[in-house]
Structures are given as structure tokens and as C-alpha cells.
Short mmCIF file of C-alpha atoms in Angstrom, two decimals:
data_model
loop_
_atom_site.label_atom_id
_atom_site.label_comp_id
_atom_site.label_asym_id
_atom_site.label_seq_id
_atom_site.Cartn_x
_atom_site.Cartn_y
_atom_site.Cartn_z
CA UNK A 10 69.20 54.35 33.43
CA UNK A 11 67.88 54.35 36.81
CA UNK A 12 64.69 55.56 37.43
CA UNK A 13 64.48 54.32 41.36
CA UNK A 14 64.94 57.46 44.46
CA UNK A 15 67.15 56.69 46.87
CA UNK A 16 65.71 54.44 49.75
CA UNK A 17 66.68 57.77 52.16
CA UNK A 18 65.01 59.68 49.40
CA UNK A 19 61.66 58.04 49.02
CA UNK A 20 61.50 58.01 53.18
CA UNK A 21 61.40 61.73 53.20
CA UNK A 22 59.35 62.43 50.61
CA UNK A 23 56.86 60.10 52.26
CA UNK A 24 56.85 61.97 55.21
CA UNK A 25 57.07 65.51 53.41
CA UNK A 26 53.77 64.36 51.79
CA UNK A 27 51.82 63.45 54.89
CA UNK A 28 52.97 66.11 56.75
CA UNK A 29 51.85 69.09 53.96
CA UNK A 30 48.55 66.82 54.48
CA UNK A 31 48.28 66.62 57.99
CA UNK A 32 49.37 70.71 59.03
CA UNK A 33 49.67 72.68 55.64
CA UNK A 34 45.92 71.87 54.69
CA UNK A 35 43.80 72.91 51.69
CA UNK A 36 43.50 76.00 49.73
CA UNK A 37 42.19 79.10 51.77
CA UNK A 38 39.39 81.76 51.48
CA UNK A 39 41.80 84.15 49.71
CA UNK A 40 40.52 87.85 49.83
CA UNK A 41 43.22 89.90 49.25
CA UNK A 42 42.04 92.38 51.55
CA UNK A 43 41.48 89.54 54.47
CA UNK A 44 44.86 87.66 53.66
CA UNK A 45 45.75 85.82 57.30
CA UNK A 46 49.49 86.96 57.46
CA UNK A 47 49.68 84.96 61.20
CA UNK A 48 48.39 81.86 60.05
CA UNK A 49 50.66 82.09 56.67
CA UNK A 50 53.69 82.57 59.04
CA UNK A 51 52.14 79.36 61.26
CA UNK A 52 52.57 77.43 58.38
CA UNK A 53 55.43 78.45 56.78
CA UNK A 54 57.37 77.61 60.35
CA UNK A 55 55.93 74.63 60.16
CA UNK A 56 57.16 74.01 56.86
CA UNK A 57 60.69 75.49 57.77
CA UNK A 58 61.05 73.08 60.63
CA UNK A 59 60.51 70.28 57.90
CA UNK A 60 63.57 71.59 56.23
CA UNK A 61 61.64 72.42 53.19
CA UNK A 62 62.22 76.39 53.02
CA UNK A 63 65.74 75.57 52.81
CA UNK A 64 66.03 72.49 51.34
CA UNK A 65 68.96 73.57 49.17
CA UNK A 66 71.16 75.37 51.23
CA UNK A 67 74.22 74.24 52.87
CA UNK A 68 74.03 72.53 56.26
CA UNK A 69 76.57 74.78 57.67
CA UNK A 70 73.56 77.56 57.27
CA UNK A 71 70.81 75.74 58.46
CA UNK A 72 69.69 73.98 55.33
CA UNK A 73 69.16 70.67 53.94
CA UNK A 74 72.45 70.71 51.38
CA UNK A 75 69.96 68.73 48.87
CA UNK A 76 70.97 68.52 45.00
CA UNK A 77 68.83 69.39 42.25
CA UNK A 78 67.35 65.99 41.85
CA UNK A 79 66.47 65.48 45.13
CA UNK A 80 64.74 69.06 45.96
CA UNK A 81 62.49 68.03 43.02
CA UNK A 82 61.69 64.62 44.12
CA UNK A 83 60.77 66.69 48.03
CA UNK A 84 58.59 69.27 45.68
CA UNK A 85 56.60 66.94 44.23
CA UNK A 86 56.28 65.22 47.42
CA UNK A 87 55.18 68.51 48.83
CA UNK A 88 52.27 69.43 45.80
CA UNK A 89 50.89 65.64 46.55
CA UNK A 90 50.28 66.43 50.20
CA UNK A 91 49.34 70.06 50.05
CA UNK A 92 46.39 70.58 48.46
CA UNK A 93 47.12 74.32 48.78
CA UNK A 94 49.15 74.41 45.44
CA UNK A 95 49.74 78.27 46.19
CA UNK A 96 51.55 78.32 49.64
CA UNK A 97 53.37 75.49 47.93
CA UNK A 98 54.61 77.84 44.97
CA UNK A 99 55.80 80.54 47.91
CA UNK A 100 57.59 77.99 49.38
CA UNK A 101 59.50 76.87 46.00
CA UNK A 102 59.39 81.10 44.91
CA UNK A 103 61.38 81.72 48.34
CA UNK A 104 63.79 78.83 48.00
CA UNK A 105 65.01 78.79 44.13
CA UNK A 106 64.15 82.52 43.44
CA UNK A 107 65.98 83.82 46.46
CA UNK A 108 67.81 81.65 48.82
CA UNK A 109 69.70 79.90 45.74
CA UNK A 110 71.06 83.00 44.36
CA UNK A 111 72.46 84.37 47.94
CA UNK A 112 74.09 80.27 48.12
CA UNK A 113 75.75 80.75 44.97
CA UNK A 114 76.27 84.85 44.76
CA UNK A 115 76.36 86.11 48.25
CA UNK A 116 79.56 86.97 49.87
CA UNK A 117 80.72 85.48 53.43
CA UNK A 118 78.70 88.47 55.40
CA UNK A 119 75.61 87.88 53.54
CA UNK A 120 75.31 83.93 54.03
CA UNK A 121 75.66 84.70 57.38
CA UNK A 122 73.51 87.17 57.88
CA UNK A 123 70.39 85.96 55.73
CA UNK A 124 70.84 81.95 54.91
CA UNK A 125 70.03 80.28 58.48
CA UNK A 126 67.03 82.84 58.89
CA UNK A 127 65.50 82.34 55.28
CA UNK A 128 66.28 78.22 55.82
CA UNK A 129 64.46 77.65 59.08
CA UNK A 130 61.28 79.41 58.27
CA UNK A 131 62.13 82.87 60.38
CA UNK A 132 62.48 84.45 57.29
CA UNK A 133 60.87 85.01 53.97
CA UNK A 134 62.27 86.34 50.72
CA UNK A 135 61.14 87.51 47.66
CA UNK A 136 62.53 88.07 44.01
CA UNK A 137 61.64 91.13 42.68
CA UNK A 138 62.57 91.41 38.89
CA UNK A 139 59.03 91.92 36.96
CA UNK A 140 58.60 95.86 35.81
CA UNK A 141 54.91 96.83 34.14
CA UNK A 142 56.80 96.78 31.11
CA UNK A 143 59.20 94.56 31.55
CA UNK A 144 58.91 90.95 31.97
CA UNK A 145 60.08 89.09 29.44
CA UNK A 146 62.65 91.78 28.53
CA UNK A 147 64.75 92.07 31.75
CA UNK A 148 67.67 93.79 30.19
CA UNK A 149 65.37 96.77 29.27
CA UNK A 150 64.26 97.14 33.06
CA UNK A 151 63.22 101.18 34.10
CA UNK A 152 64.16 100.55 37.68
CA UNK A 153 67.76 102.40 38.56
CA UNK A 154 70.30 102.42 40.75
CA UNK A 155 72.68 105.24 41.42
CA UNK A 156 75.42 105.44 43.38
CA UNK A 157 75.68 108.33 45.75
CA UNK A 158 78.64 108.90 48.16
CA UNK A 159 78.24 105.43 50.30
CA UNK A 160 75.05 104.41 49.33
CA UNK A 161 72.83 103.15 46.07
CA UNK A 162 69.66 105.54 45.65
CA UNK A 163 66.67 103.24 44.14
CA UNK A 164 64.05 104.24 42.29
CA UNK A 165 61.33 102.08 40.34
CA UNK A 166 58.44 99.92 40.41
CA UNK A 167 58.22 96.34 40.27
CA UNK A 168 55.06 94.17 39.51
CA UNK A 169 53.36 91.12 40.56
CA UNK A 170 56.15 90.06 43.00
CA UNK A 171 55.46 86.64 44.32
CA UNK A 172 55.32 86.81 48.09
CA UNK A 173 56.00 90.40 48.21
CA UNK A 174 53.33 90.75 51.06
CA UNK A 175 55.01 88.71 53.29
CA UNK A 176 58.80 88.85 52.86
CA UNK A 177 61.08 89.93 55.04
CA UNK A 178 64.11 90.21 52.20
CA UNK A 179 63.44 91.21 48.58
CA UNK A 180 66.41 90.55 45.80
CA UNK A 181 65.68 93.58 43.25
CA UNK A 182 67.08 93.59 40.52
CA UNK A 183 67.55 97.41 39.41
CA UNK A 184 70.10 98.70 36.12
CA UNK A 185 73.21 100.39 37.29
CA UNK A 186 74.02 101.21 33.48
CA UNK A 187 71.08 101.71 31.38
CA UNK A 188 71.67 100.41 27.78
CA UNK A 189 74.19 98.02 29.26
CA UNK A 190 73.13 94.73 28.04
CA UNK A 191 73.69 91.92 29.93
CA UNK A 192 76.20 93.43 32.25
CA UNK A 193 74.04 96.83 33.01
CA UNK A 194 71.78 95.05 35.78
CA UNK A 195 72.79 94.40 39.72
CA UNK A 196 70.97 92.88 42.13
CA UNK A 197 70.55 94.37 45.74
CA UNK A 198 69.78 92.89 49.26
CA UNK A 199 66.74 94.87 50.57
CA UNK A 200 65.60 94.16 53.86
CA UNK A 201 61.65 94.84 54.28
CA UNK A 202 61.12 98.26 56.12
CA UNK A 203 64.00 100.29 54.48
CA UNK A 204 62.72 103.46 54.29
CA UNK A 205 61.84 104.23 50.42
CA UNK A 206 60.39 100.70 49.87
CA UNK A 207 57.09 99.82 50.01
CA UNK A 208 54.73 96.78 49.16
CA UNK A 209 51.60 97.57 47.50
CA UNK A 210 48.30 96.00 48.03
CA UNK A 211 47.89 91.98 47.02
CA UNK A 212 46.57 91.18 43.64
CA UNK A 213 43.91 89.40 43.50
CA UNK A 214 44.25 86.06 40.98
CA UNK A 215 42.99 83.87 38.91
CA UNK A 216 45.19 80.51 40.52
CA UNK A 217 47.37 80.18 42.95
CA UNK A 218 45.23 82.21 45.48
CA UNK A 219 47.17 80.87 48.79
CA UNK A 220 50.29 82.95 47.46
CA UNK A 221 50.61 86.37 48.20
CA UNK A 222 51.50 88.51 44.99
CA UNK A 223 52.13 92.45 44.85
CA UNK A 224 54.11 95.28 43.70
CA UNK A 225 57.13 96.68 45.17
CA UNK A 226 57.30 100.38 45.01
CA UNK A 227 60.77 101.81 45.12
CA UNK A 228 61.26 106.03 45.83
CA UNK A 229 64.76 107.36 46.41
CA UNK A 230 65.55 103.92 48.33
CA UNK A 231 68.65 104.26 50.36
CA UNK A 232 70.85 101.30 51.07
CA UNK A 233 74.47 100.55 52.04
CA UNK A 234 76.89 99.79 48.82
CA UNK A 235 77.66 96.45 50.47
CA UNK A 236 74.13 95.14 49.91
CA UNK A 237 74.31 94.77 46.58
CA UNK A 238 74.39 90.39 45.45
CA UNK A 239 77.20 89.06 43.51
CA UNK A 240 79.12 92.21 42.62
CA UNK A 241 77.75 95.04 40.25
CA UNK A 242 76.88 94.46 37.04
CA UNK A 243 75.60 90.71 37.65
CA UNK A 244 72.65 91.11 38.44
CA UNK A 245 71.77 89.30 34.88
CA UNK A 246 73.82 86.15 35.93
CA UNK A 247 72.24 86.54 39.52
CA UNK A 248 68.64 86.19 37.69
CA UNK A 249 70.00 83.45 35.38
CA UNK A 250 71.16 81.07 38.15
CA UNK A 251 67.75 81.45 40.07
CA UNK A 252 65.70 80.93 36.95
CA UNK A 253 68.06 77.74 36.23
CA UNK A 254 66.48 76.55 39.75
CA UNK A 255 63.26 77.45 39.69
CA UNK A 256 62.69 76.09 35.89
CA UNK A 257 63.61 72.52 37.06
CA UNK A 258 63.08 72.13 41.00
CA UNK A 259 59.92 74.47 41.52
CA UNK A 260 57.85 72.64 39.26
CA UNK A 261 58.02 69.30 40.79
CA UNK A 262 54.98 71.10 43.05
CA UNK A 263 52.94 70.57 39.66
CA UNK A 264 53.39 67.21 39.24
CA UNK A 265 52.71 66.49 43.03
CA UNK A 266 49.63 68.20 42.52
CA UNK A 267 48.66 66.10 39.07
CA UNK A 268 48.74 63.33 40.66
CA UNK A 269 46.88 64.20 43.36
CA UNK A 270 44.04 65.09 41.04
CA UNK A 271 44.30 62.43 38.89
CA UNK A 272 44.24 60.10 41.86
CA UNK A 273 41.07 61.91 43.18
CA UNK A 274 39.36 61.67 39.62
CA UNK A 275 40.12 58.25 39.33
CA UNK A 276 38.16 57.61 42.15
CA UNK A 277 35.51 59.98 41.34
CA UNK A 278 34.90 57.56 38.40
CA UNK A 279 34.49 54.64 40.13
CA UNK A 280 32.06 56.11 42.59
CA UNK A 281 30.09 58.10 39.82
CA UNK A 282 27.28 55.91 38.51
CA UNK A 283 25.15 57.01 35.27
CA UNK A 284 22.90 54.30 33.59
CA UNK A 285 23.46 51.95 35.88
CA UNK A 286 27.35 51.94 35.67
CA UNK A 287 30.37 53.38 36.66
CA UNK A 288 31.17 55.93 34.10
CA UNK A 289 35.03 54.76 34.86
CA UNK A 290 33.90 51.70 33.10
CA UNK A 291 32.81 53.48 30.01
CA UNK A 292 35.55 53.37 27.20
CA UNK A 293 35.86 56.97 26.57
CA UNK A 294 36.05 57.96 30.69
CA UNK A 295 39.10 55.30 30.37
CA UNK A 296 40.52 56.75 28.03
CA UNK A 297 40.38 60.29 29.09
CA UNK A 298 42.10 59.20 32.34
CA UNK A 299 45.33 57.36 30.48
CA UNK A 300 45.47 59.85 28.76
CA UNK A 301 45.93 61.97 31.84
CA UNK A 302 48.38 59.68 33.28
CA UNK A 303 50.36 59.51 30.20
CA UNK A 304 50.93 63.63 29.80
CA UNK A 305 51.77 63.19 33.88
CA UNK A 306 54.46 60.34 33.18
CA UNK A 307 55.77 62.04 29.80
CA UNK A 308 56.45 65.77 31.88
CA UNK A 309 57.78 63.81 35.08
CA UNK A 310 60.68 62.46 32.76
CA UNK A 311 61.64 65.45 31.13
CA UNK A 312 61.77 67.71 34.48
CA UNK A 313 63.21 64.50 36.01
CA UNK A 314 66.00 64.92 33.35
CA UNK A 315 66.41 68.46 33.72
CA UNK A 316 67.01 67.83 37.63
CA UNK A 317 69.75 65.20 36.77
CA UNK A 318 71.39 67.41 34.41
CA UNK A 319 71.15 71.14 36.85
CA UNK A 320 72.57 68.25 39.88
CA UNK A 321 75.68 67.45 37.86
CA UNK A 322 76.34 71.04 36.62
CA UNK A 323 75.19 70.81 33.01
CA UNK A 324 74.26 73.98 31.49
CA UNK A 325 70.45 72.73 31.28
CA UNK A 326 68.99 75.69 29.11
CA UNK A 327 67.36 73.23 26.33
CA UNK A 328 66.08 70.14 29.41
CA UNK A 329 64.92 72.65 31.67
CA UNK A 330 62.94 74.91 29.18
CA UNK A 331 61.62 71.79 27.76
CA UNK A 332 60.58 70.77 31.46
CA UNK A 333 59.23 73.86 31.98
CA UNK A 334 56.57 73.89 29.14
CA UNK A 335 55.76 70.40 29.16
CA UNK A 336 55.07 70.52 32.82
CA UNK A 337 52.74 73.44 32.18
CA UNK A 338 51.17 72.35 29.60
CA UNK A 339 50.24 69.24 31.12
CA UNK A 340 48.89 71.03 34.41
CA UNK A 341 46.42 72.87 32.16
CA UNK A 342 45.61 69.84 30.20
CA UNK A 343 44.96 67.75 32.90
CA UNK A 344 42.90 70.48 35.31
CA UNK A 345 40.73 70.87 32.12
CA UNK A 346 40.35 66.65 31.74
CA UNK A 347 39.47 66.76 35.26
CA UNK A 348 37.13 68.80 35.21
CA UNK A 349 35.48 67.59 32.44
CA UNK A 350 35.26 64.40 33.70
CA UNK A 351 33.35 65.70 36.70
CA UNK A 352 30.55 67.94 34.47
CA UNK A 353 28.37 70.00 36.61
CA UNK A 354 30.90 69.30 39.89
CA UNK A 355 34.08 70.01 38.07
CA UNK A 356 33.20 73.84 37.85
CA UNK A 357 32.36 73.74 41.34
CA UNK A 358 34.85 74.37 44.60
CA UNK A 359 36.71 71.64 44.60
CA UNK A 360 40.46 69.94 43.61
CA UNK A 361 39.72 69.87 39.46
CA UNK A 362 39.18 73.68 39.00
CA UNK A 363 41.77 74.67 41.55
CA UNK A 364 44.17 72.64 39.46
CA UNK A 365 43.29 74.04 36.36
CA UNK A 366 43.04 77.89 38.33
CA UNK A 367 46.62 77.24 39.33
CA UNK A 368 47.92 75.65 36.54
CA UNK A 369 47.04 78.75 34.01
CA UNK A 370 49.97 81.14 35.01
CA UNK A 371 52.42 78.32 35.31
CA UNK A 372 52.57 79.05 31.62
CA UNK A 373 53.75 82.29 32.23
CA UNK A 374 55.79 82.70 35.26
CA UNK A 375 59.35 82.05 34.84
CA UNK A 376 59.84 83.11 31.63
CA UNK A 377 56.19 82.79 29.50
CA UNK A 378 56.34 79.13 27.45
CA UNK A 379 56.94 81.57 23.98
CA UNK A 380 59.87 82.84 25.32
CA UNK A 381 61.15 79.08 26.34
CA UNK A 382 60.89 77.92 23.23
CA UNK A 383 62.73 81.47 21.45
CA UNK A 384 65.49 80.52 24.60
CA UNK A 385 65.85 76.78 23.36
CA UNK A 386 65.89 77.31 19.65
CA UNK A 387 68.75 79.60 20.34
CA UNK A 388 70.65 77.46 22.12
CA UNK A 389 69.94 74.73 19.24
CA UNK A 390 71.14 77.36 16.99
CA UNK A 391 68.11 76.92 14.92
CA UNK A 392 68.48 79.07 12.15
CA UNK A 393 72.00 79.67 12.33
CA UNK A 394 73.73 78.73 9.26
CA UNK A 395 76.45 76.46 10.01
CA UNK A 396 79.97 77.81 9.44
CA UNK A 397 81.21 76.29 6.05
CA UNK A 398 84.45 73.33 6.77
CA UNK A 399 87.49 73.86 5.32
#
């Protein structure tokens, strides 16, 4: 077992890292009503000419051609420099959400049309699956999709879309065959402006404030019969392979971001005196902060294993649900330690409650932790008596 990055590796993450400190900056003044779509699109271009947007996709279309392992490794890098946690989340949203599934779904046309745009930063896309009463329980979606003549015809609503706001290309998932299971959903290419779609107003959130979130609103939607991704009927296994990305690779921004605030808190407690002392000398503040670093070390392994396993084609369901809710878990426990440690300050502006703000619905998006764990006791067959030998 070799726990050691690549020389190359460790270089660029190095410089991903001080670059998301130097020009992506910390987390914005995030009205809704005020959001700064200019200055999002300064930075994101920024961040696209660092090969980050499209870290993942081939070279031949403008991206990086990085494996699992290695996108993490450059996400992590990226939630240690950018103190912004949210724009960071867009970024990994718009690469493993939507750019993965046109790499491994999209025919010849579509590559060319959408990869090199969506991989230098021109572009932004967004995955639009979510319903009002559908989350969890994507093969009961209300959205539809009916062919008519030489065109689909969609019609639907779809909630809390990350980077809806901004995008320029939404993936929407929509049912072509209602009561069709697994094989009753397709996915669609829908360029922003076609007439029919429209983007509701941002939400306003709890965490991860620097991303832009809203609801796509879909009347009598008219689009050509070629824009639909990886063939009808798959839009299921479309919204499987992005999940299998963004599970592992999106939440290396998380522990990028953990150790950031540990870091910071560590030195918080050397600078904070109370009777005379450091408190960092105090046994209990000690102890609090290995703790800290031990949940930190214990998720980086399993989401570290989950990347090895989604680079070398494994099927990954059980490592990267497991990554998934440990990483989450450990974002909430350590934004709460952090803050604690910092009393009065700690529920103030500053790095320990916007850690803890933005770790809170890592526990829900892709897939809510419950749901992980009902996905990976199925695939242990847990409950499943075991067929008698002969």
C-alpha cells in the first residue's frame, strides 16, 4: 500500500491550492437577490484556465484527462486554498454532475459541441434531477417527456438545482415512460434560453452560500430529438455514472476545507490565552483537536479508497457510499469542534461556522446519508437469505 501522490501530482495540487488562495478568495456577501453573476464568471475563468472545470475530461476536448484518484487529490487541493467552500462545490457540481456524464454518454456531436466549452471555463452546466417530491426517489420523477413529430415536448419542475442561476447547459433528467422503472427516465441536453425553460429565483441557504441554487421551471419545452444524453431510456444509468463521480471526487473539497480549519484552530489555540496559558496547552483543548485530526485522517482514507477503486473501474457502490457519509459526517463534526473551541468567536463570521454552515447539507446532497447506507446494505445483501448449497 502506497499512500504517497505522485511527485507530478503533489506539484499541482500545490499550485491549485495557492492559486484558489491567491484569485478565488473567501466566501462572499451572498444575497440572493444581489448575487454578482460577472464576478462569479471572473472566477470561474480563472479557475477554467487552471484546468480545474475540466479536470476529467479528455485532452482531445480541452480537459485535463485526470483519473479518479487524481481529480480528488486536485479537489482537496482546491477546498484548502479556497476558503469559499461554495464556488468550490459549483466547480466539483459542474464537473462530476455534468461534464462526466456527456464524457462517458454523449455521442461524437455532443463532445464536440459542449466538452471544450464546459472544460475551459466558457461554459457552465448544471444537473437538474431534484423534483419537490422527488429526491431520493428518482424513478418516481413527475417531470415528462413526450415525443412529438421531431421534437421532445417538456414539462415539469425541478428543485434546488445547484448552479442553475448561472449555467449555460442543464442535463434534465425527465420520464419518457412513466411507471417504467429504471429504464422509464432519459436525460436531455438543454441549452439555457430554450424557449419553455426558465430558472427561478436563487434560494437562499443555510451553507454553501457562494453557490448559486434554484429551480428549473419546464412548460411545453421544445427541443430537437437529438439532444437527448446516452440514448432514451438511460437516463437512470446517465444519473448513476455522475453520482458514482461526484460521491468520490467532489468531496475531496471537504477535506481540503477540514484541514484548513483545523489548521486555523490549531493556531487559534496557541494564540488564545485564558489563566495565564494557552488553552492549546490544556488537556481537554488537546484532545478536542486529535480528535479532529483523527475523524479528518479516518474519512481521507476511505474517500481515498473509493477514488482508487472508481480509477480502476470497480463498481464502488459500498467505498464510495461509505466515503460519502464518513466525509460528511466528519465536516459537521469538526465545524461543530471548531467552533466550540473558539466560544463566543466561533459563532461569529469567520472560517469555524462557515465550515459547519457548509458542511450541514453535505449530508444530504447526493443521495441523503439514510439512503447511502439503504444503497450499501443492498449491495451487502444484508438481509438476504443466502441461497441454500447443494
Amino acid at each position: 500500500m502506497n499512500f504517497d501522490l505522485p511527485p507530478e501530482t503533489e506539484t499541482m495540487c500545490a499550485a491549485v491550492t495557492a492559486f484558489a488562495r491567491r484569485d478565488l478568495g473567501g466566501p462572499k456577501s451572498y444575497d440572493p437577490e444581489l448575487f454578482d453573476h460577472d464576478d462569479f464568471r471572473r472566477r470561474w475563468r480563472l479557475a477554467g484556465r487552471q484546468g480545474l472545470v475540466g479536470a476529467t475530461a479528455p485532452s482531445a476536448h480541452g480537459g485535463c484527462g485526470l483519473d479518479a484518484l487524481t481529480a480528488t487529490a486536485l479537489m482537496e487541493a482546491l477546498g484548502a486554498g479556497c476558503a469559499d467552500t461554495g464556488f468550490a462545490f459549483s466547480i466539483a457540481a459542474h464537473l462530476f454532475a455534468s461534464v462526466m456524464p456527456i464524457v462517458e454518454f454523449g455521442t461524437g456531436e455532443q463532445q464536440q459541441q459542449w466538452l471544450s466549452g464546459l472544460s475551459s471555463g466558457e461554459l457552465i452546466a448544471a444537473h437538474a434531477i431534484t423534483e419537490p417530491n422527488a429526491g431520493s426517489d428518482i424513478l418516481n420523477l413527475t417531470t415528462r417527456a413526450e415525443c412529438s413529430g421531431d421534437h421532445w415536448v417538456l414539462n415539469g419542475v425541478k428543485a434546488f438545482t445547484t448552479n442553475a442561476p448561472v449555467a449555460d447547459l442543464f442535463v434534465i433528467q425527465a420520464a419518457t415512460e412513466p411507471g417504467g422503472g429504471y429504464f422509464g427516465l432519459t436525460a436531455f441536453l438543454v441549452p439555457a434560453g430554450t424557449p419553455g425553460l426558465l430558472v427561478g429565483a436563487p434560494h437562499d441557504k443555510v451553507g454553501l452560500r457562494g453557490s448559486p441554487t434554484a429551480d428549473v421551471h419546464l412548460t411545453d419545452c421544445r427541443i430537437p430529438l437529438d439532444w437527448v444524453l446516452g440514448g432514451v431510456g438511460a437516463g437512470a444509468s446517465v444519473f448513476a455514472g455522475s453520482m458514482k463521480w461526484e460521491r468520490t471526487c467532489l468531496f475531496g473539497v471537504y477535506l481540503g476545507a477540514m484541514r484548513r480549519v483545523i489548521d486555523s484552530t490549531i493556531e487559534f489555540v496557541g494564540e488564545r490565552t485564558q489563566f495565564g496559558t494557552p488553552i492549546g496547552e490544556f488537556q481537554s483543548v488537546g484532545h478536542r483537536i486529535v480528535d479532529m485530526v483523527a475523524t479528518l485522517q479516518s474519512a481521507r482514507l476511505q474517500l481515498m479508497l473509493a477514488a482508487w477503486e472508481l480509477s480502476r473501474g470497480a463498481d464502488g457502490t459500498v467505498s464510495s457510499g461509505l466515503a460519502k457519509v464518513a466525509v460528511s459526517e466528519a465536516a459537521v463534526k469538526i465545524g461543530l469542534d471548531a467552533v466550540q473551541l473558539r466560544g463566543a468567536l466561533g459563532v461569529t463570521a469567520g472560517d469555524a461556522e462557515t465550515l459547519l454552515r457548509d458542511a450541514l447539507p453535505a449530508r444530504i446532497f447526493s443521495g441523503t446519508n439514510e439512503i447511502q447506507k439503504n444503497n450499501i446494505a443492498r449491495a451487502l445483501r444484508v438481509g438476504r437469505r443466502a441461497r441454500p448449497r447443494r
